[in-house]
PDB file of C-alpha atoms in Angstrom:
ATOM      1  CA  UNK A   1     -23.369 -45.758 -79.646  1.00  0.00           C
ATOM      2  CA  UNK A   2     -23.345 -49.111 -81.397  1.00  0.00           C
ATOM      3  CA  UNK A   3     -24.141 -50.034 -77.384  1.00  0.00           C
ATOM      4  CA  UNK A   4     -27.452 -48.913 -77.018  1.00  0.00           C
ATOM      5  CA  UNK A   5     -30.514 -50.664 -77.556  1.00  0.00           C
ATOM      6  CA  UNK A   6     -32.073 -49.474 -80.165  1.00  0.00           C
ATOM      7  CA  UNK A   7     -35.330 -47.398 -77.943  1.00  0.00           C
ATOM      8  CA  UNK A   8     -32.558 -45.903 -76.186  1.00  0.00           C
ATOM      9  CA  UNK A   9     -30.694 -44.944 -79.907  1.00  0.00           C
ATOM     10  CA  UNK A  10     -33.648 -43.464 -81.233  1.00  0.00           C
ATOM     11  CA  UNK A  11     -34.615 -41.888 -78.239  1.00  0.00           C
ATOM     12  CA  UNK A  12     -31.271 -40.142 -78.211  1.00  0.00           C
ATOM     13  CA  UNK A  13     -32.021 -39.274 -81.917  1.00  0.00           C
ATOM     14  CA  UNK A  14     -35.140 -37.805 -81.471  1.00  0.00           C
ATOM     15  CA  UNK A  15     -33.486 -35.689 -78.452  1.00  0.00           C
ATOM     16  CA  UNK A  16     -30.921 -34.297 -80.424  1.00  0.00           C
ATOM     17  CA  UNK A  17     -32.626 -33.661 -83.670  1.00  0.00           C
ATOM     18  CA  UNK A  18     -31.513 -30.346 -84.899  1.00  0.00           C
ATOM     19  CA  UNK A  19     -28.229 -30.177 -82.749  1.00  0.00           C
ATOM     20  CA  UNK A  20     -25.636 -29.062 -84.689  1.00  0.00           C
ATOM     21  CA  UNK A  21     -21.697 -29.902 -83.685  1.00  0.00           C
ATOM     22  CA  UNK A  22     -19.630 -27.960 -81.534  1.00  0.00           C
ATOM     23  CA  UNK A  23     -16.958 -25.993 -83.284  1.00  0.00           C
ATOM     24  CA  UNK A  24     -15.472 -24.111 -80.498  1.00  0.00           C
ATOM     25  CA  UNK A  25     -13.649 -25.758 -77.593  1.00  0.00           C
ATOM     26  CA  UNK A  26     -13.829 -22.808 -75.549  1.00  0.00           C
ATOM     27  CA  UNK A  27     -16.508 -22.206 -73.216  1.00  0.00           C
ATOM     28  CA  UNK A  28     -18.101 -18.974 -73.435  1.00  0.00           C
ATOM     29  CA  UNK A  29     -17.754 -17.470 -69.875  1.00  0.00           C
ATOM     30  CA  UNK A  30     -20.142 -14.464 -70.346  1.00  0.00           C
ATOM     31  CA  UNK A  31     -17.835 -11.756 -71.004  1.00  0.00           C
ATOM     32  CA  UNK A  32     -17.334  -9.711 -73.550  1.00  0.00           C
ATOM     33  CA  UNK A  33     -14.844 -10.409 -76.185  1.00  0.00           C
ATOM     34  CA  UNK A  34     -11.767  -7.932 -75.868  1.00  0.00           C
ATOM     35  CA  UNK A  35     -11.615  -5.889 -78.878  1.00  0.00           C
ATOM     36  CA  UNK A  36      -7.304  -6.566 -80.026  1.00  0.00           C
ATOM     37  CA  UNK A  37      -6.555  -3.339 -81.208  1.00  0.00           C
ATOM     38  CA  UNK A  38      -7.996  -1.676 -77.524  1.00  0.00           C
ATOM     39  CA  UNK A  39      -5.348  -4.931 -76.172  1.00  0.00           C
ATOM     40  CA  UNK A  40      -2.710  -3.572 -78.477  1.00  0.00           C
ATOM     41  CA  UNK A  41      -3.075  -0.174 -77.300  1.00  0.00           C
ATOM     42  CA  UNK A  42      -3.440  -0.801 -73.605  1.00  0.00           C
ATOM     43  CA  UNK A  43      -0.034  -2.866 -73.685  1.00  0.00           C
ATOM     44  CA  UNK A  44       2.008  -0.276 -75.724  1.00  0.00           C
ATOM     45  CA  UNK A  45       0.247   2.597 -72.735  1.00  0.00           C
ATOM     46  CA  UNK A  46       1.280   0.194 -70.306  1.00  0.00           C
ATOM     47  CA  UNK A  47       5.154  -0.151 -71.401  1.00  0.00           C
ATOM     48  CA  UNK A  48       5.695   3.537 -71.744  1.00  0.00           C
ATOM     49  CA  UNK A  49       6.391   4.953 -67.859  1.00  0.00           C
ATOM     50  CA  UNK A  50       4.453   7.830 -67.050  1.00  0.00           C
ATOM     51  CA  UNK A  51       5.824  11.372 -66.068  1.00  0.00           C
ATOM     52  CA  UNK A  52       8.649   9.756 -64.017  1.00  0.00           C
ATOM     53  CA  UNK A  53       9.516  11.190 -60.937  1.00  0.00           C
ATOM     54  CA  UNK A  54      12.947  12.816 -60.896  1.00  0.00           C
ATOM     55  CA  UNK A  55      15.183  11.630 -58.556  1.00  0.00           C
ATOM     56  CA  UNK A  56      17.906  14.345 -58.706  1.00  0.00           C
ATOM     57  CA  UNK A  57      19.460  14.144 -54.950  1.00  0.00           C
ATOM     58  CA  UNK A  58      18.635  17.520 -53.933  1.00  0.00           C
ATOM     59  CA  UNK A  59      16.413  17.271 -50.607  1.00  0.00           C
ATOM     60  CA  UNK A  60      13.206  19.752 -49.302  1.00  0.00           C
ATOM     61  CA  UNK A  61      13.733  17.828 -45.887  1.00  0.00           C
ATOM     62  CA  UNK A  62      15.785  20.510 -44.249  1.00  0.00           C
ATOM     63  CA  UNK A  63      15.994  23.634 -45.977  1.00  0.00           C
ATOM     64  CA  UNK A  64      18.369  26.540 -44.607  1.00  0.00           C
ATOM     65  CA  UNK A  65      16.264  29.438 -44.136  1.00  0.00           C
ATOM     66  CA  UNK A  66      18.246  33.050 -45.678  1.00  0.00           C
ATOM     67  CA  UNK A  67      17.059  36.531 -44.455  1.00  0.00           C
ATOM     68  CA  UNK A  68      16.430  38.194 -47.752  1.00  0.00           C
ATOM     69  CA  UNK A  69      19.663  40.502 -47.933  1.00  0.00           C
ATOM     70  CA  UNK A  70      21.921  37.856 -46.080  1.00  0.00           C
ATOM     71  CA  UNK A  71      25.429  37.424 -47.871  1.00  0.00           C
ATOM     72  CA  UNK A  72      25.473  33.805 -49.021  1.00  0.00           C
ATOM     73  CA  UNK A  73      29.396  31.963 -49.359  1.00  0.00           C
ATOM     74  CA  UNK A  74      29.483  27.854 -49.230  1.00  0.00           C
ATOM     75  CA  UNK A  75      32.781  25.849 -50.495  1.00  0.00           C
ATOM     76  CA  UNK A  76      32.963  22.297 -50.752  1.00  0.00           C
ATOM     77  CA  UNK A  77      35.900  20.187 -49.982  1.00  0.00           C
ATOM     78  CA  UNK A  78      38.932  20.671 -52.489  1.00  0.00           C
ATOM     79  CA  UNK A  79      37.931  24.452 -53.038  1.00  0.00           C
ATOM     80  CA  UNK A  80      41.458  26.663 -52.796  1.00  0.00           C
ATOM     81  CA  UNK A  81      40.863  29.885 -50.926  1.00  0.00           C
ATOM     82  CA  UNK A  82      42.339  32.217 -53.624  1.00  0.00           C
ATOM     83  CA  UNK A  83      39.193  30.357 -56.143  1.00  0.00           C
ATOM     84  CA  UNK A  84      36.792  30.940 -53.313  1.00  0.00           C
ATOM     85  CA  UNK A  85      38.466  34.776 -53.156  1.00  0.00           C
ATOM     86  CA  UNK A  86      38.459  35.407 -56.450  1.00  0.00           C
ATOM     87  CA  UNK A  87      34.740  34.194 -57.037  1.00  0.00           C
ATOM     88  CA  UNK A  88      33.152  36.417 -54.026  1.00  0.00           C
ATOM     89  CA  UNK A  89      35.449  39.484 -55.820  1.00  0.00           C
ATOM     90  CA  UNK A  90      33.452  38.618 -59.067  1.00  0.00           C
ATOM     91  CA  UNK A  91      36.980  37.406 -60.475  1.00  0.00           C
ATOM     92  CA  UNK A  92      35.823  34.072 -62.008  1.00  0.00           C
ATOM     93  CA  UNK A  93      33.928  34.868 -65.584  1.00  0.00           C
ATOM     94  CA  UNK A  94      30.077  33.214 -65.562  1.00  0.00           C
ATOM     95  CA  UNK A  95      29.618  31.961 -69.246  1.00  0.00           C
ATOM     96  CA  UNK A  96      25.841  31.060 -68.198  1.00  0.00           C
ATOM     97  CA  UNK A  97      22.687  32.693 -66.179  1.00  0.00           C
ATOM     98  CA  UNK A  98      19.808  31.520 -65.324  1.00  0.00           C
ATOM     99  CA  UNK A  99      16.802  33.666 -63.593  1.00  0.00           C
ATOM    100  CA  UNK A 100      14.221  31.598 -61.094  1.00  0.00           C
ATOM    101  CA  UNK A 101      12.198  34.530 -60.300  1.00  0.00           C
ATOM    102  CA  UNK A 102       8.740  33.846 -60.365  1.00  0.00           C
ATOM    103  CA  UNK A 103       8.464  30.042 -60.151  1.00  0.00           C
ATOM    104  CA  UNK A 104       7.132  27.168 -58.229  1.00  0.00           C
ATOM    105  CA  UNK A 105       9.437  25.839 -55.629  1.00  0.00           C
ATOM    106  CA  UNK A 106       9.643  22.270 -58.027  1.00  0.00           C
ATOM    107  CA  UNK A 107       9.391  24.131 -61.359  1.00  0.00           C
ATOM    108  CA  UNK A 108      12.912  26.218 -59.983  1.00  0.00           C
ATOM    109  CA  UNK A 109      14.000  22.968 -58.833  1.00  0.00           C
ATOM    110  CA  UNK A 110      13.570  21.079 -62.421  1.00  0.00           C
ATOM    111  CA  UNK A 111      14.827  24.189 -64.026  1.00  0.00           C
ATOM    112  CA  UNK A 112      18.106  24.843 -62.143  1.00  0.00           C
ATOM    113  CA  UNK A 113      19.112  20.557 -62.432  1.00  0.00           C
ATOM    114  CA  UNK A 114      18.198  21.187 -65.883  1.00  0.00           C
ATOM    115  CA  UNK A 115      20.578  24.102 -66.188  1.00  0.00           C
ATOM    116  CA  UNK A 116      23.660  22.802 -64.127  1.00  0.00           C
ATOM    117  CA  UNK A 117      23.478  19.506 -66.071  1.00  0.00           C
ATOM    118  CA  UNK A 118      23.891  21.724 -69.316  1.00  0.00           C
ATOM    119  CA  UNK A 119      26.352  23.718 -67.493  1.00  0.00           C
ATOM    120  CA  UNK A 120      28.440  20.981 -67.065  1.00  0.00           C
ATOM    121  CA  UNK A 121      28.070  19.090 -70.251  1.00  0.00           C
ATOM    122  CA  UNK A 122      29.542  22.036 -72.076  1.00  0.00           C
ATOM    123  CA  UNK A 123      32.126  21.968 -69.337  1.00  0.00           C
ATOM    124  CA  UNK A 124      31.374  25.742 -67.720  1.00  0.00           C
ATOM    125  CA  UNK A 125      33.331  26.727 -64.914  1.00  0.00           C
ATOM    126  CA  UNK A 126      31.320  29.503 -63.131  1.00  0.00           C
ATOM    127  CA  UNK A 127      27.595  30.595 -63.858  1.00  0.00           C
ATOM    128  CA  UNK A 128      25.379  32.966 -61.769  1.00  0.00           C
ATOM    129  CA  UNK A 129      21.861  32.073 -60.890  1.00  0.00           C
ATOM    130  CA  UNK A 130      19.214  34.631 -59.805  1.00  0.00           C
ATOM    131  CA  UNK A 131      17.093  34.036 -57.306  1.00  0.00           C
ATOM    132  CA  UNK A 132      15.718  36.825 -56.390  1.00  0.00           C
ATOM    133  CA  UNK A 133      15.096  37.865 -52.392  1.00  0.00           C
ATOM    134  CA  UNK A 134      11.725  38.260 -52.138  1.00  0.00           C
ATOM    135  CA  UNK A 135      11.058  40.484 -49.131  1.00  0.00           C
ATOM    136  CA  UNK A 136       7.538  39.389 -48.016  1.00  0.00           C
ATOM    137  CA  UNK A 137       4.768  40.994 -46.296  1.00  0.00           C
ATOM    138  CA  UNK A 138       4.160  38.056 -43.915  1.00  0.00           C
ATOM    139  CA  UNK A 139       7.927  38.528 -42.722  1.00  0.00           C
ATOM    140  CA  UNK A 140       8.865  34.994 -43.028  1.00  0.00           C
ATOM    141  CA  UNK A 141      12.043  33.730 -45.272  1.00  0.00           C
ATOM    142  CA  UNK A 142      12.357  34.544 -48.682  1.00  0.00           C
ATOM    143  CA  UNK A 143      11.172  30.978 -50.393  1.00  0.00           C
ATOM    144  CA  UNK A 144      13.475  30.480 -53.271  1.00  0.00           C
ATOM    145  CA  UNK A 145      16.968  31.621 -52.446  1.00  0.00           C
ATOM    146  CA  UNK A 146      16.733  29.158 -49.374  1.00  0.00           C
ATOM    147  CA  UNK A 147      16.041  26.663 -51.543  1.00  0.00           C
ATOM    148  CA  UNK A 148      18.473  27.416 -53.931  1.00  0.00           C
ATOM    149  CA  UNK A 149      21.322  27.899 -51.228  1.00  0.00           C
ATOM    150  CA  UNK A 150      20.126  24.501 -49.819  1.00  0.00           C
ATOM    151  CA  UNK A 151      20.066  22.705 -52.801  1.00  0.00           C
ATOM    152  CA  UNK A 152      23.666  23.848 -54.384  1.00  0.00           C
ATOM    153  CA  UNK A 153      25.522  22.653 -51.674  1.00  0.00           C
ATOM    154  CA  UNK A 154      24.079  19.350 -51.958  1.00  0.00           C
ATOM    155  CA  UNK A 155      24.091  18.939 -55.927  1.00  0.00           C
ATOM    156  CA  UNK A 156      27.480  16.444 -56.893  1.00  0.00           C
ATOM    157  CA  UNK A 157      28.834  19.237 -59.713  1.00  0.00           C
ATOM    158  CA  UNK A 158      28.569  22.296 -57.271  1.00  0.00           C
ATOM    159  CA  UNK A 159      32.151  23.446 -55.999  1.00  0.00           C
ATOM    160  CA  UNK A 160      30.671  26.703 -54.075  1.00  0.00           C
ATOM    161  CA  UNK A 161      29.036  29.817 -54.478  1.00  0.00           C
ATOM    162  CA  UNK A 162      29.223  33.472 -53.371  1.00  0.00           C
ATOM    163  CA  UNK A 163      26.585  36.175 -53.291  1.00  0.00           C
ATOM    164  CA  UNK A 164      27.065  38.138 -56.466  1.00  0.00           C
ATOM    165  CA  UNK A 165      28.479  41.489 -56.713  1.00  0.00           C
ATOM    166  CA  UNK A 166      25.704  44.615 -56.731  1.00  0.00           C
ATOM    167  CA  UNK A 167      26.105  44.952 -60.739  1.00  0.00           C
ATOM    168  CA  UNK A 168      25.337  41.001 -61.224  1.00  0.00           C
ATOM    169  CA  UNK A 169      22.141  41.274 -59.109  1.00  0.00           C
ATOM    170  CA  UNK A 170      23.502  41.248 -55.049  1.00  0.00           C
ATOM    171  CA  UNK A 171      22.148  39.454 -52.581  1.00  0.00           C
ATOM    172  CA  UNK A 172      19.968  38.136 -55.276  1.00  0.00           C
ATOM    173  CA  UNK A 173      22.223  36.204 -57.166  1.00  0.00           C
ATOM    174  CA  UNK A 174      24.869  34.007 -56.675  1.00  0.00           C
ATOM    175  CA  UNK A 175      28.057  33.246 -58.447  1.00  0.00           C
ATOM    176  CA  UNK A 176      28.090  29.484 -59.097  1.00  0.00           C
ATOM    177  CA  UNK A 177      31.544  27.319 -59.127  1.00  0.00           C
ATOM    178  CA  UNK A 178      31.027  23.971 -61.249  1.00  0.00           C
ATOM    179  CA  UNK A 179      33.105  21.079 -60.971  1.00  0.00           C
ATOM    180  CA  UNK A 180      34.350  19.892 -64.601  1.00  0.00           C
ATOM    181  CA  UNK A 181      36.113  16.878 -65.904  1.00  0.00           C
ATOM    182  CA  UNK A 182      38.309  18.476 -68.476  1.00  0.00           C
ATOM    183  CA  UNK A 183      37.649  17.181 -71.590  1.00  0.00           C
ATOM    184  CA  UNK A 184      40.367  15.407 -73.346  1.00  0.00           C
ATOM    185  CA  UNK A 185      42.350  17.444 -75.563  1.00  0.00           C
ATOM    186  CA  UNK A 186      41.232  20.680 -74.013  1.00  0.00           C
ATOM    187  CA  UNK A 187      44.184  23.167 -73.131  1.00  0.00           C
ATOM    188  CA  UNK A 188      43.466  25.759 -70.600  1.00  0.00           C
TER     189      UNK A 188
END
């Protein structure tokens, strides 16, 4: 400022009278500041994934439709013929059950992965879902055991399944045969 003559230097003094330095070297774009704890909470919301979507393999695209009192009997590949014998005679033990009467399509769907993952961590061999057979007024399929017969021949630990005997539930049940890894150590 040592530059300036000296009209100019007081002029500039007498403009800037009461100016007080800048402290900040931001400039204030006109929003609001963000509150850090709101920031905090917004990030930790943001890194926990929502309600994921369950991608469990079994498909909706094509379902088999069942008359209600149809005999169902499916064997995958590797399934002897005495097993599959034995478990549409009611032969094979079921150490679990599970009963889907009543629900949603998805909430039996959720419910019977949940079930056959259990199934096989504890290593069952055979368990018998219900399904019901829901004869319906309108005199179309019954809803659930299609589903169910569609989706156990497409889950990875299903060997086959029969139609249960009358005194397990009939037409409305089915005896389940789970693949299982054998567990080291385990003598059967």
């Amino acid at each position: 400022m040592g530059d300036l003559p000296d009209d100019d230097l007081e002029l500039f003094r007498e403009a800037t009278r009461g100016a007080r330095p800048i402290r900040v070297d931001q400039a204030d774009t006109g929003k609001p500041r963000s509150d850090r704890s709101v920031l905090q909470s917004r990030r930790q919301a943001a890194s926990v994934a929502p309600k994921a979507i369950r991608v469990d393999g079994l498909s909706d695209q094509f379902v088999l439709d069942v008359e209600p009192e149809e005999f169902l009997l499916w064997t995958g590949n590797g399934v002897q013929e005495g097993q599959l014998r034995k478990l549409k005679a009611g032969q094979i033990p079921f150490d679990g059950s599970i009963d889907l009467h009543g629900m949603t399509v998805e909430k039996a769907r959720e419910t019977l992965w949940d079930f056959l993952a259990e199934a096989n961590r504890l290593e069952i061999r055979c368990v018998r879902v219900t399904h019901g057979k829901a004869v319906r007024k309108d005199g179309r399929r019954p809803i659930l055991k299609s589903h169910v017969n569609t989706w156990l021949r497409q889950h990875p630990g299903v060997l086959g399944f029969s139609s249960c005997l009358p005194r397990h539930g009939g037409t409305g049940s089915l005896y389940v045969l789970l693949r299982r890894s054998m567990l080291e150590g385990r003598d059967e």
